[in-house]
Short mmCIF file of C-alpha atoms and ligand atoms in Angstrom, two decimals:
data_model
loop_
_atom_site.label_atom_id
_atom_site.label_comp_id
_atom_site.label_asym_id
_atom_site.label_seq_id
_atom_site.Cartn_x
_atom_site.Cartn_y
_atom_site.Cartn_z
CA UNK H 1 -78.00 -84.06 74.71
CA UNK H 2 -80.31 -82.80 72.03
CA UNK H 3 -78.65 -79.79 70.28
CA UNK H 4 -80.28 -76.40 70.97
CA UNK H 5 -79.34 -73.27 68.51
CA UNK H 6 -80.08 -69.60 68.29
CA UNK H 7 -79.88 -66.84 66.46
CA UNK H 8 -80.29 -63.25 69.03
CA UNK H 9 -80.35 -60.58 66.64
CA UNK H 10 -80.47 -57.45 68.10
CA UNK H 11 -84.05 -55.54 67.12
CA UNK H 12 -81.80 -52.37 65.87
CA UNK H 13 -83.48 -52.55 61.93
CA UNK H 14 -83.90 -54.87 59.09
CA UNK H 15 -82.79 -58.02 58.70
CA UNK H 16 -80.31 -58.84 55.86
CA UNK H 17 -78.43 -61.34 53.93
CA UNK H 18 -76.00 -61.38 56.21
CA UNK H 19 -77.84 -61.82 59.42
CA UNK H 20 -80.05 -64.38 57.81
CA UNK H 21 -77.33 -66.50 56.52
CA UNK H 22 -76.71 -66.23 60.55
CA UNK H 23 -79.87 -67.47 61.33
CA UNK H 24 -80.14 -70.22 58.24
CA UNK H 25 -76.58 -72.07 58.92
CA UNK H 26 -78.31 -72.26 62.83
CA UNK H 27 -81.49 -73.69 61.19
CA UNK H 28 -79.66 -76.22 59.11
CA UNK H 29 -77.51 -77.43 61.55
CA UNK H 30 -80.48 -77.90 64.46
CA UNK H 31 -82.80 -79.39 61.99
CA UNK H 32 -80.03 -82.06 60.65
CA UNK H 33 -79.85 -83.16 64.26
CA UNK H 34 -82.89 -82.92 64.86
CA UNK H 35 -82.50 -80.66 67.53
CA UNK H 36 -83.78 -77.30 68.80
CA UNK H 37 -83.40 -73.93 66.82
CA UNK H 38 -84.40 -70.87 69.18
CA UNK H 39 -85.04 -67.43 67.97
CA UNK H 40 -83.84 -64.67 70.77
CA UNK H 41 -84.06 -60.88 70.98
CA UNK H 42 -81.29 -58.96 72.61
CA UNK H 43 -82.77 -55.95 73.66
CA UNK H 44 -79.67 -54.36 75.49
CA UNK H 45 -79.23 -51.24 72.86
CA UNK H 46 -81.28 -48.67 73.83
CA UNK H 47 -80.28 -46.03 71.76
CA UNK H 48 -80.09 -48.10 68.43
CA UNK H 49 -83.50 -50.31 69.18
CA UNK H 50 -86.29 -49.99 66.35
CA UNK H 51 -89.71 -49.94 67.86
CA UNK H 52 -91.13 -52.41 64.93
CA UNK H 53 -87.82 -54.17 64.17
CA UNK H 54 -89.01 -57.24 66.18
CA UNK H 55 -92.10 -57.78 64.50
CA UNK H 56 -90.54 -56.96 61.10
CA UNK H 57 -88.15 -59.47 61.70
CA UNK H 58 -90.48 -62.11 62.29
CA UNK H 59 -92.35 -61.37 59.51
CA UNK H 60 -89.45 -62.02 57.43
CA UNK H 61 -88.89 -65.25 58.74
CA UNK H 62 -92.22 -65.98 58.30
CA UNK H 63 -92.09 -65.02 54.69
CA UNK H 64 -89.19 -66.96 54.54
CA UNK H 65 -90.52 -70.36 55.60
CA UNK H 66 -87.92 -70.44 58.46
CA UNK H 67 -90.06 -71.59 61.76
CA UNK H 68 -88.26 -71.21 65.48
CA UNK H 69 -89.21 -73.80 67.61
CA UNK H 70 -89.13 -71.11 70.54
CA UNK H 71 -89.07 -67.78 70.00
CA UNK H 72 -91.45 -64.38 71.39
CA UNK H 73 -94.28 -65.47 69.00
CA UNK H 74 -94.41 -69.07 69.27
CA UNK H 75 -93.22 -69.23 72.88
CA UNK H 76 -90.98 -72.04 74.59
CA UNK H 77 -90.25 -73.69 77.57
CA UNK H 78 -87.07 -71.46 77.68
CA UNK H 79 -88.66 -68.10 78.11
CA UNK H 80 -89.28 -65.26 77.83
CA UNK H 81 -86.84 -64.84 74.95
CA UNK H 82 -86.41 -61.39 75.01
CA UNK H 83 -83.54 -59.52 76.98
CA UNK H 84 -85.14 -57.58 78.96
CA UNK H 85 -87.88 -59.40 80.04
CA UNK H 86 -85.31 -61.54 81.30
CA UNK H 87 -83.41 -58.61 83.13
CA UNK H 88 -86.68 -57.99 84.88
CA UNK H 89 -86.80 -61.55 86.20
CA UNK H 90 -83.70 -61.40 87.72
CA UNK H 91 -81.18 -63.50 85.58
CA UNK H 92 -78.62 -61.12 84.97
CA UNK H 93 -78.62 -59.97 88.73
CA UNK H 94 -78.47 -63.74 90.11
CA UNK H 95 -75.08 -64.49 88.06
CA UNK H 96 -74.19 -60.88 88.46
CA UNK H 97 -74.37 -61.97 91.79
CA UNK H 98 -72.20 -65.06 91.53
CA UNK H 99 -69.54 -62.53 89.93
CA UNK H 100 -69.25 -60.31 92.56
CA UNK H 101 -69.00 -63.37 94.95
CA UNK H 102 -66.15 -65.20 93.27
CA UNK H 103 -64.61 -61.47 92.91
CA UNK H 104 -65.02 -61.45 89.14
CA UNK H 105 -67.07 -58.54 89.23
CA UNK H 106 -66.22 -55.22 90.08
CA UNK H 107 -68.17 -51.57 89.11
CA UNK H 108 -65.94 -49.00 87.59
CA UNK H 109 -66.52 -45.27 88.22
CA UNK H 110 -64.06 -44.46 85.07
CA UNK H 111 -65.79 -41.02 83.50
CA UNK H 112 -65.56 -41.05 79.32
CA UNK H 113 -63.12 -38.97 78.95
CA UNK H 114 -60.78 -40.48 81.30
CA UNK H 115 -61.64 -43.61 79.24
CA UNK H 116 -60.83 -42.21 76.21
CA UNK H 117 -57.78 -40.71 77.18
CA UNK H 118 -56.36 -43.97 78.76
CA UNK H 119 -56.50 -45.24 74.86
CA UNK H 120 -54.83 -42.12 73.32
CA UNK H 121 -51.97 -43.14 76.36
CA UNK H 122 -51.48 -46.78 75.52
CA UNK H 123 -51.60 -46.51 71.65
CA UNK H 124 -49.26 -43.86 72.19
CA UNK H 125 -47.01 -46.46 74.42
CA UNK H 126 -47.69 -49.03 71.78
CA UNK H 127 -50.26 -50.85 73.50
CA UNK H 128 -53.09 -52.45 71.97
CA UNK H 129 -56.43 -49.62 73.25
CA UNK H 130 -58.79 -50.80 75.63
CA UNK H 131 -59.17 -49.71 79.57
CA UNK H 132 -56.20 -50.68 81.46
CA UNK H 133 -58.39 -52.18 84.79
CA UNK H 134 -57.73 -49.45 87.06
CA UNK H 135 -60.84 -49.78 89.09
CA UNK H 136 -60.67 -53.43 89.62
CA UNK H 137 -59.39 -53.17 93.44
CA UNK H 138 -61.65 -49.97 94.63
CA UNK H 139 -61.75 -49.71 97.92
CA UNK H 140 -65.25 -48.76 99.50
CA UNK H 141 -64.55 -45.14 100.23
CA UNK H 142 -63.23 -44.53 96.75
CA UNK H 143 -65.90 -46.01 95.58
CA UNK H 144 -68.34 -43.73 98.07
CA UNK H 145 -66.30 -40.54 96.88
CA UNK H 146 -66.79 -41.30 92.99
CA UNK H 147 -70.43 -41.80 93.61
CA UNK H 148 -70.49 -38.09 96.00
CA UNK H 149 -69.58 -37.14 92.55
CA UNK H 150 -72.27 -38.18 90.92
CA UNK H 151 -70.90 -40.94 89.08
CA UNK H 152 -72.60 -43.89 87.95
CA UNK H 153 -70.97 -47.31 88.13
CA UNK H 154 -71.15 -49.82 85.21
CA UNK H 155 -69.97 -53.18 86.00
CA UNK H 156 -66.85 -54.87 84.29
CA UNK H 157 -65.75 -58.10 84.56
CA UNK H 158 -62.83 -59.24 85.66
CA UNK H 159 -60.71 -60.78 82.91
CA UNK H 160 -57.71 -62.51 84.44
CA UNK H 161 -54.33 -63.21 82.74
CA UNK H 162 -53.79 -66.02 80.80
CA UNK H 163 -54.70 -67.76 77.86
CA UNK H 164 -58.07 -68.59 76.62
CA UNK H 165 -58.64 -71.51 74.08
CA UNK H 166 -61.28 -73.07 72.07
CA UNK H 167 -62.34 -75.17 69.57
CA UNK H 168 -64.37 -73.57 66.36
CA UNK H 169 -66.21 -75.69 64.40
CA UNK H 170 -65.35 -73.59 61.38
CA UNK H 171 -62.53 -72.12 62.35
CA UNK H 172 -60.19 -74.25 64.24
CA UNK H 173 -58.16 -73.90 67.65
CA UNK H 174 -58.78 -70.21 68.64
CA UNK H 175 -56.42 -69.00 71.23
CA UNK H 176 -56.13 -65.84 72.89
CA UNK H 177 -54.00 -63.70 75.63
CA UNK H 178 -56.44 -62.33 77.86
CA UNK H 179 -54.56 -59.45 78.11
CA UNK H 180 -54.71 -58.58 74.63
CA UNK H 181 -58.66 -58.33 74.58
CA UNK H 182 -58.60 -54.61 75.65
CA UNK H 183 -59.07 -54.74 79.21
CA UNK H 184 -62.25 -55.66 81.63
CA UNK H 185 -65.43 -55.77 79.72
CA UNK H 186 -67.80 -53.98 81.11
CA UNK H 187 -71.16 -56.59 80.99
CA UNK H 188 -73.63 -53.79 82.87
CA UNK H 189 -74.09 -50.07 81.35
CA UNK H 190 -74.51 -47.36 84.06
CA UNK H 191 -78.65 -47.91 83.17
CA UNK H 192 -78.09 -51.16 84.53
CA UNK H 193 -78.96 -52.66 81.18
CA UNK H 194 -76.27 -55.80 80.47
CA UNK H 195 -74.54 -55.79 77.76
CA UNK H 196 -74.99 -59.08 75.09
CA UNK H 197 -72.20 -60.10 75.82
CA UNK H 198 -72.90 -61.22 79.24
CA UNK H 199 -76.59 -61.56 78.84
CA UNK H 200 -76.18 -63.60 76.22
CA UNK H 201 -74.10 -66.37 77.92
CA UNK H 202 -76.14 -66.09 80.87
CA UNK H 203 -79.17 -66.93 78.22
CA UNK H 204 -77.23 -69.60 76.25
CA UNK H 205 -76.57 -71.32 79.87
CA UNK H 206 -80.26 -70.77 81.05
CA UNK H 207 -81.73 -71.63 77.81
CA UNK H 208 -79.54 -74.48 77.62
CA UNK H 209 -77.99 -73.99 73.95
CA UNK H 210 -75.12 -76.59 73.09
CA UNK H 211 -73.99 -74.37 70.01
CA UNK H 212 -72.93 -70.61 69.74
CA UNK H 213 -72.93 -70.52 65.62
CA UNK H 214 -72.75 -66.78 64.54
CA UNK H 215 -70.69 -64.16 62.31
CA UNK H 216 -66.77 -64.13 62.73
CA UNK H 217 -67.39 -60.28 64.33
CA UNK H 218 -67.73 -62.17 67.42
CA UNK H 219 -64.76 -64.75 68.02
CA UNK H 220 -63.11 -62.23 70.16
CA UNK H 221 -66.70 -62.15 72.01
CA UNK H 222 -66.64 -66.19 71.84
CA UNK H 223 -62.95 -65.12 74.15
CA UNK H 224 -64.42 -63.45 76.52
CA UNK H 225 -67.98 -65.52 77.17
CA UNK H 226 -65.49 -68.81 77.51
CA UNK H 227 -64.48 -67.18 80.78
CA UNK H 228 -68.40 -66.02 81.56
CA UNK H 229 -69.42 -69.24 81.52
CA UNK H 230 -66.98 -71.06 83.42
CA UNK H 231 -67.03 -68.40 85.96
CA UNK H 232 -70.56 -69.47 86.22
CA UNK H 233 -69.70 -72.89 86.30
CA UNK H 234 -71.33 -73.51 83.09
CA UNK H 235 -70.19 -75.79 80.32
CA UNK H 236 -69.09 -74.17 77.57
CA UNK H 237 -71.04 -74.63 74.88
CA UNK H 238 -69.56 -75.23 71.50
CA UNK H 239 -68.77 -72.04 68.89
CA UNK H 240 -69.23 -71.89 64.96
CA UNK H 241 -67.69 -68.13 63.62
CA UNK H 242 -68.63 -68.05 60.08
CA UNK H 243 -66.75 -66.15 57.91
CA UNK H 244 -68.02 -62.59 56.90
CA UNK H 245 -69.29 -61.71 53.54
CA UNK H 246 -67.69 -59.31 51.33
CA UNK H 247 -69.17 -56.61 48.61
CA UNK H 248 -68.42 -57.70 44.93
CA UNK H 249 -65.66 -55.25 45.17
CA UNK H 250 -64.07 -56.92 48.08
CA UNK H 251 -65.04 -54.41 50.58
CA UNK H 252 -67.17 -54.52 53.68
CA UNK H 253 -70.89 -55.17 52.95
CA UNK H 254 -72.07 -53.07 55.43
CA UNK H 255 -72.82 -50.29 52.93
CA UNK H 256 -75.19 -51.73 50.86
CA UNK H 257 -76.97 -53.48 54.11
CA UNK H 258 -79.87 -51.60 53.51
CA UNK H 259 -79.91 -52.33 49.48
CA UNK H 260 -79.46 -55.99 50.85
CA UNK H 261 -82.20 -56.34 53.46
CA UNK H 262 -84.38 -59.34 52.58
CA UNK H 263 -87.39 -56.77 52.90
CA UNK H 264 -85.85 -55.20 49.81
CA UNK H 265 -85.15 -58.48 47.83
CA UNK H 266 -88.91 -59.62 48.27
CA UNK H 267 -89.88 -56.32 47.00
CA UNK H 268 -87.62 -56.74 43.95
CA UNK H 269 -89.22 -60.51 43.42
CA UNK H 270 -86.59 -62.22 44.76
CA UNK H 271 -88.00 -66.00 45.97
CA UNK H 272 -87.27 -67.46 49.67
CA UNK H 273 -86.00 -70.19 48.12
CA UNK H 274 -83.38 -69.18 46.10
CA UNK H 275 -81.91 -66.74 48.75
CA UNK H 276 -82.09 -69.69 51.10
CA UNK H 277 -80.39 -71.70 48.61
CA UNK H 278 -77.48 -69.22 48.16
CA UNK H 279 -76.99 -68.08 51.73
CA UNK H 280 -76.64 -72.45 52.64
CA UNK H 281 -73.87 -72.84 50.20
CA UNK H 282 -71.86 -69.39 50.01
CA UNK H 283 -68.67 -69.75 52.10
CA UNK H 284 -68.65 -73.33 51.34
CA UNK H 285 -67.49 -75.91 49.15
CA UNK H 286 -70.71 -76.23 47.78
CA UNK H 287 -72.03 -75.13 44.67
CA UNK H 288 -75.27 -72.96 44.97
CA UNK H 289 -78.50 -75.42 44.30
CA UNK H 290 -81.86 -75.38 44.61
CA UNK H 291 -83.79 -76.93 47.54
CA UNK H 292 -85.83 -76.81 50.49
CA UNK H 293 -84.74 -75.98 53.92
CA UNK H 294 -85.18 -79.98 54.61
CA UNK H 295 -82.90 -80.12 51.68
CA UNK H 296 -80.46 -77.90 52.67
CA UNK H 297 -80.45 -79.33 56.23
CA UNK H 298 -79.19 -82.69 54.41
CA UNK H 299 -76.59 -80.83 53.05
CA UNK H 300 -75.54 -78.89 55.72
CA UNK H 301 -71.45 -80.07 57.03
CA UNK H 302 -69.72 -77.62 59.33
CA UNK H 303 -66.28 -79.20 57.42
CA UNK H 304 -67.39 -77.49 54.20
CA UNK H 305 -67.32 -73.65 55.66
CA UNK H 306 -64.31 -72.11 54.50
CA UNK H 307 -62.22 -69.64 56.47
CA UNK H 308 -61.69 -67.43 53.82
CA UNK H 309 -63.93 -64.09 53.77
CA UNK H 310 -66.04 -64.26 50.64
CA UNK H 311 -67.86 -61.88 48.03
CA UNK H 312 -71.80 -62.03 48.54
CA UNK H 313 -72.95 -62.09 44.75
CA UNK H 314 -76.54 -60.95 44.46
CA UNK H 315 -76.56 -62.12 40.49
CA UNK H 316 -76.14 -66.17 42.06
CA UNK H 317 -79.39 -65.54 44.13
CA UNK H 318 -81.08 -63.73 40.75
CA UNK H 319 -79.93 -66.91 38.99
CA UNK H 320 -81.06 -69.44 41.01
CA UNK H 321 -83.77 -67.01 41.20
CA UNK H 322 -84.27 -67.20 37.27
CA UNK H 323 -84.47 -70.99 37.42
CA UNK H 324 -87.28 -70.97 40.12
CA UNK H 325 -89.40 -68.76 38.11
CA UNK H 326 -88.87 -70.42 34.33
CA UNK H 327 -90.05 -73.81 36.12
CA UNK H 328 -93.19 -71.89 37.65
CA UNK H 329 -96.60 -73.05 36.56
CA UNK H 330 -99.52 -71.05 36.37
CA UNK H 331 -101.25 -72.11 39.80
CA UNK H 332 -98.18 -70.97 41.72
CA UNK H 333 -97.35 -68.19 39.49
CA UNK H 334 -100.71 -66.55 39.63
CA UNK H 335 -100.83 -64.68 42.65
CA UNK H 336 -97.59 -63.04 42.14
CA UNK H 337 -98.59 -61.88 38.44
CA UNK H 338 -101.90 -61.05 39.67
CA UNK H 339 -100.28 -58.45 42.71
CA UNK H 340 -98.46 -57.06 40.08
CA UNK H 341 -100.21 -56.24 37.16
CA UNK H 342 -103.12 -53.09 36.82
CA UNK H 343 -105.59 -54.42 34.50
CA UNK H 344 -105.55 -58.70 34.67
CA UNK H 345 -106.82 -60.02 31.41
CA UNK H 346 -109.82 -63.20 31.56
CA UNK H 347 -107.63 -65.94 32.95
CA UNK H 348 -107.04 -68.01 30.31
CA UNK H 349 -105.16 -65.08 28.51
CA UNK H 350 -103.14 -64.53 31.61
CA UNK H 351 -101.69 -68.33 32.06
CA UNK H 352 -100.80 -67.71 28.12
CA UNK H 353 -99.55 -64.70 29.16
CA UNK H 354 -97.28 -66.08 32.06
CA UNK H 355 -96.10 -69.32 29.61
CA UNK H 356 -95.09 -66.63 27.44
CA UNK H 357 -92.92 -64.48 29.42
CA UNK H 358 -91.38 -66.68 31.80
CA UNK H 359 -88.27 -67.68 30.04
CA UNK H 360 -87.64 -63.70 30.16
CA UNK H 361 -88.26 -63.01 33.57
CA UNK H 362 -85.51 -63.77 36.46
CA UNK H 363 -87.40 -61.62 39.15
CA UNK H 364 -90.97 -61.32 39.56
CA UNK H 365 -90.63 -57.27 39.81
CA UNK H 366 -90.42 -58.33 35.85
CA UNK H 367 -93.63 -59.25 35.33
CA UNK H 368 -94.71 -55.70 35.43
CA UNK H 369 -92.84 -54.55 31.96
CA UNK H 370 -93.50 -57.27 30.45
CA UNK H 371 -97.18 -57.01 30.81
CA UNK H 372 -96.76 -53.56 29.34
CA UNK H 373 -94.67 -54.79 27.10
CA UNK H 374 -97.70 -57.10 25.84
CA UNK H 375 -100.58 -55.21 26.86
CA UNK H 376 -100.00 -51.64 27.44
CA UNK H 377 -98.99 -48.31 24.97
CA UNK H 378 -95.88 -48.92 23.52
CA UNK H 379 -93.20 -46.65 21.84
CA UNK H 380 -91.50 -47.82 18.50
CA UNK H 381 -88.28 -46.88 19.51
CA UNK H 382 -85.49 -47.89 16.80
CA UNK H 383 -87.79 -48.63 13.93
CA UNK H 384 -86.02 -46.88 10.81
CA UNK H 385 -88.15 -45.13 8.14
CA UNK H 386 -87.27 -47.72 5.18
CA UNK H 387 -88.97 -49.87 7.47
CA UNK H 388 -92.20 -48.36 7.46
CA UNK H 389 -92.51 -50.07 3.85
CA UNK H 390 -92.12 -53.57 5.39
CA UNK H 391 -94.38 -52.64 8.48
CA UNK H 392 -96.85 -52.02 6.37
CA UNK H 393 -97.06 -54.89 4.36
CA UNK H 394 -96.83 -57.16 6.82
CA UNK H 395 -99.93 -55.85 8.39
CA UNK H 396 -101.63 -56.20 5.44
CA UNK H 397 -100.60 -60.24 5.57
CA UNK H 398 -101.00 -60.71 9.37
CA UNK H 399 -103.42 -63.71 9.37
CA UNK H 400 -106.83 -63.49 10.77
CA UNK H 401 -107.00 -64.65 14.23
CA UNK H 402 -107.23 -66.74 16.68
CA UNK H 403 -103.37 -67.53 16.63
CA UNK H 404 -101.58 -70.46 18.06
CA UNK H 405 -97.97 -71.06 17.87
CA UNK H 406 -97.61 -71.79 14.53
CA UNK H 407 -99.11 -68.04 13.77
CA UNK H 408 -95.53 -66.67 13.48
CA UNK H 409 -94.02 -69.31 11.50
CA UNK H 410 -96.78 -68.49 8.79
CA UNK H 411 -96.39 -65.10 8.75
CA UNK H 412 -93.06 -64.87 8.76
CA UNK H 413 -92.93 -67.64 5.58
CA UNK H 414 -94.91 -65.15 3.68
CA UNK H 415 -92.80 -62.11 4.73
CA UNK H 416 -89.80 -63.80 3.42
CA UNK H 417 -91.46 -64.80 0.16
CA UNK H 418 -92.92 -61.35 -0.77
CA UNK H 419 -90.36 -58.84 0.08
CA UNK H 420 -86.87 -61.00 -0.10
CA UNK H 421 -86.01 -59.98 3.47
CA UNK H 422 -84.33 -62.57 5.60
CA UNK H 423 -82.28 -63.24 8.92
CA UNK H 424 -82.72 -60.12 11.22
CA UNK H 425 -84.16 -58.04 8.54
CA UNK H 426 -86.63 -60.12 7.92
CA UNK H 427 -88.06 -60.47 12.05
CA UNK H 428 -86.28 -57.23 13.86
CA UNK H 429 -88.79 -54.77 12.70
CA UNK H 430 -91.60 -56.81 13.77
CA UNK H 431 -90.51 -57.22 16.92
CA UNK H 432 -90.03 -53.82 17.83
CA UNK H 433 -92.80 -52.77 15.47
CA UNK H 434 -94.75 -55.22 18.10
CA UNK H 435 -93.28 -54.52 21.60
CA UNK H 436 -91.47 -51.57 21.22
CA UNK H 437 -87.84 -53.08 22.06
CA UNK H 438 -85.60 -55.40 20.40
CA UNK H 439 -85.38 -57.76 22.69
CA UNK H 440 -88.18 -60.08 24.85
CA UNK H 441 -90.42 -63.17 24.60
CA UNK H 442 -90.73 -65.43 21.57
CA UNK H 443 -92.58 -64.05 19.15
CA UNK H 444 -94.42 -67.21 18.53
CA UNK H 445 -95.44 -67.54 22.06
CA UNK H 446 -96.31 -63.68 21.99
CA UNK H 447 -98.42 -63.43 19.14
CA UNK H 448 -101.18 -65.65 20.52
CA UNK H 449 -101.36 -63.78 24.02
CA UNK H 450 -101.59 -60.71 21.76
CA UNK H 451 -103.99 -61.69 19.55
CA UNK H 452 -105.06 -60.02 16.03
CA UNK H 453 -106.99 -57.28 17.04
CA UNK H 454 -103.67 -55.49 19.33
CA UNK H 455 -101.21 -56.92 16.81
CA UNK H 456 -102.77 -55.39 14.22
CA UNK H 457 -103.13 -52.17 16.18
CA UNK H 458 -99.59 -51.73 16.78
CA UNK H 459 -98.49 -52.82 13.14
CA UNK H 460 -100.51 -50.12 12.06
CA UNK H 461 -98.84 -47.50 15.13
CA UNK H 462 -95.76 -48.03 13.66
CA UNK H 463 -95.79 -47.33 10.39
CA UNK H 464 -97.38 -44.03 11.38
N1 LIG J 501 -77.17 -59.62 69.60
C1 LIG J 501 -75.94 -60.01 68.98
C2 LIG J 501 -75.87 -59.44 67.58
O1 LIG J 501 -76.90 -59.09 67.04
C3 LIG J 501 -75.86 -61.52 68.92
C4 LIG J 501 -74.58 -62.08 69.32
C5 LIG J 501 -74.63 -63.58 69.46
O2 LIG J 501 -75.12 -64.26 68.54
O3 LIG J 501 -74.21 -64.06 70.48
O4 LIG J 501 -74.82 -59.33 67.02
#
């Protein structure tokens, strides 16, 4: 059978690093085997749900080159692909319905603050909280009394004793007590919205997936759904829990989610591929390298996930990041310098411009300051009076332009020979005399993008 993955975020806000990886490691594997890879909204959270998140979402992927073969904007034979469009069809009430028949379903009148104090009463006695299945064996007048009350039912399901085992493809043999999973889970809220747990079994059976590969937040989910979908008499599809990814200080990256959302590193010039390239390899064996998603698809080997939780580094993406962009020629570079720069000089200056700065720059948000640096008003921070000397005869022996490479070399030659200077003495005050800072570009590559006429201009600015 041809292998058929998802990723089901819920649309509850942006997308991040660590949802994506989600989504990637489901690309990877279902393009390596040449299968299926389906893109799913779970809709069941109706206080959390973001009115755009959907869209924003799939503008993301978009941006990031990663294509669902079925999804809410490309369709499917498999849809709709949206929870609640699917409620309204039926799906969840026709194996609901096979629940209740096989007496695996049962509703539960339990109020929340009974709820809550049946946890306060079994942590106090030891036991691990959850609900301790009270309501499982209602009879119909108790059930007709709770609901003279006014209560409104939500629908558990019946999770019998025993032991509940499967295979992980990252993780191993997982096995489980049922009893230990904190009680019945309820799979319909009182609104008679399902939760994802069940809806999304009773989707990965109707939409035929083979593979389950998600975030190790769920194995205790992966638990429960075993016993969803052989109640249904479904086969149980097979389970990848990745492991979860850690802050640099070891922590839970949940706090910087919002710093991390890929909305934010495209702002910041971050490059689709090089947070592709990251997200394939971290948690793995493999060293971080550049390459397509085709590429990464090749790579792609369940056996290398580790099983170890493991630090997200945003400097490996900016790296791999750094390596993109000093590669980048001025055909692909020129729309991103072009969005990001006020006044564009003729084009011909700009590709000098971009050969120029390129080594320098590890995220386009970069290209910014250093078009200032070359082009706009500069400060002369850190250039000492006894300089001003130097500056100014070095102005006076700037060569007449145009300039080419070999501009600086010149220059520089005569510098040395007039005033004895040499090492950082000799070049430091230019530079900054130059660009304001002590640090950037070559100054041989700069010069020519400058030209005389600015050069000359700022050599005379700083010995003001
Ligand atoms: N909607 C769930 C989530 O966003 C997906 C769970 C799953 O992949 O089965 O966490």
């Amino acid at each position: 059978m041809s292998v058929r993955a998802r990723f089901a975020p819920s649309p509850t806000g942006k997308l991040h690093v660590g949802n994506v990886r989600t989504a990637l490691v489901n690309v990877l594997f279902s393009r390596k085997m040449g299968g299926q890879f389906v893109l799913r909204f779970e809709d069941t959270d109706l206080e959390r749900e973001v009115p755009e998140a959907e869209t924003q979402m799939i503008s993301v992927f978009d941006w990031l080159g990663i294509t669902a073969d079925e999804s809410t904007a490309h369709g499917g034979d498999f849809g709709p692909y949206r929870t609640r469009d699917r409620a309204k069809r039926g799906d969840y009430d026709e194996a609901l319905k096979v629940l209740f028949e096989k007496g695996l379903a049962y509703e539960c009148f339990v109020s929340k603050e009974e709820l809550d104090m049946i946890r306060r009463l079994r942590t106090s006695r030891g036991l691990p909280p959850g609900y301790d299945n009270r309501h499982r064996d209602l009879t119909e007048r108790e059930k007709e009394a709770y609901r003279a009350e006014g209560r409104e039912p939500v629908i558990r399901f019946k999770l019998l004793d025993g032991e509940i085992a499967f295979e992980d493809l990252v993780r191993g043999s997982v096995r489980y007590e049922a009893k230990n999973l904190g009680g019945d889970p309820v799979i319909v809220r009182s609104n008679g919205i399902p939760i994802f747990t069940f809806a999304g079994a009773v989707d990965d059976i109707n939409q035929k997936i083979t593979h389950v590969i998600r975030g190790e937040d769920h194995v205790t989910n992966a638990a429960i759904q075993v016993r969803i979908f052989e109640a249904l008499g479904a086969k149980v599809p097979s389970f990848a829990h990745f492991t979860m990814l850690l802050d640099s200080d070891g922590g839970k990256l949940s706090k910087r989610l919002d710093s991390l959302s890929i909305a934010q590193l495209r702002e910041q010039g971050f490059l689709p591929k090089s947070i592709l390239s990251y997200l394939a390899a971290i948690g793995t064996s493999m060293d971080p390298t550049l390459g397509s998603i085709e590429e990464l698809a090749q790579r792609f080997d369940f056996a290398t996930a580790g099983r170890a939780p493991v630090r997200f580094e945003l400097e490996q993406i900016e790296r791999l990041n750094a390596l993109l962009i000093h590669d980048m020629d001025w055909p692909e570079a020129r729309d991103y310098v072009l969005a990001r720069v006020d006044n564009p000089m003729a084009e011909d200056e700009m590709e000098l411009f971009w050969h120029a700065v390129r080594p320098n720059i590890s995220l386009l948000s970069q290209i910014k300051e250093q078009f200032d640096l070359c082009f706009g008003d500069i400060e002369n921070t850190g250039l000492i009076a006894d300089d001003a000397d130097y500056i100014r005869i070095a102005e006076q022996e700037l060569p007449k332009g145009p300039y080419s490479k070999q501009t600086w070399q010149a220059w520089v030659g005569t510098l040395k020979e007039k005033t004895g200077r040499k090492g950082k003495d000799l070049f430091m005050p230019l530079r900054i005399a130059l660009t304001g800072i002590s640090h950037g570009p070559e100054l041989a590559e700069l010069l020519p993008v400058m030209g005389e006429e600015r050069a000359r201009a700022r050599l005379k600015q700083a010995c003001k």
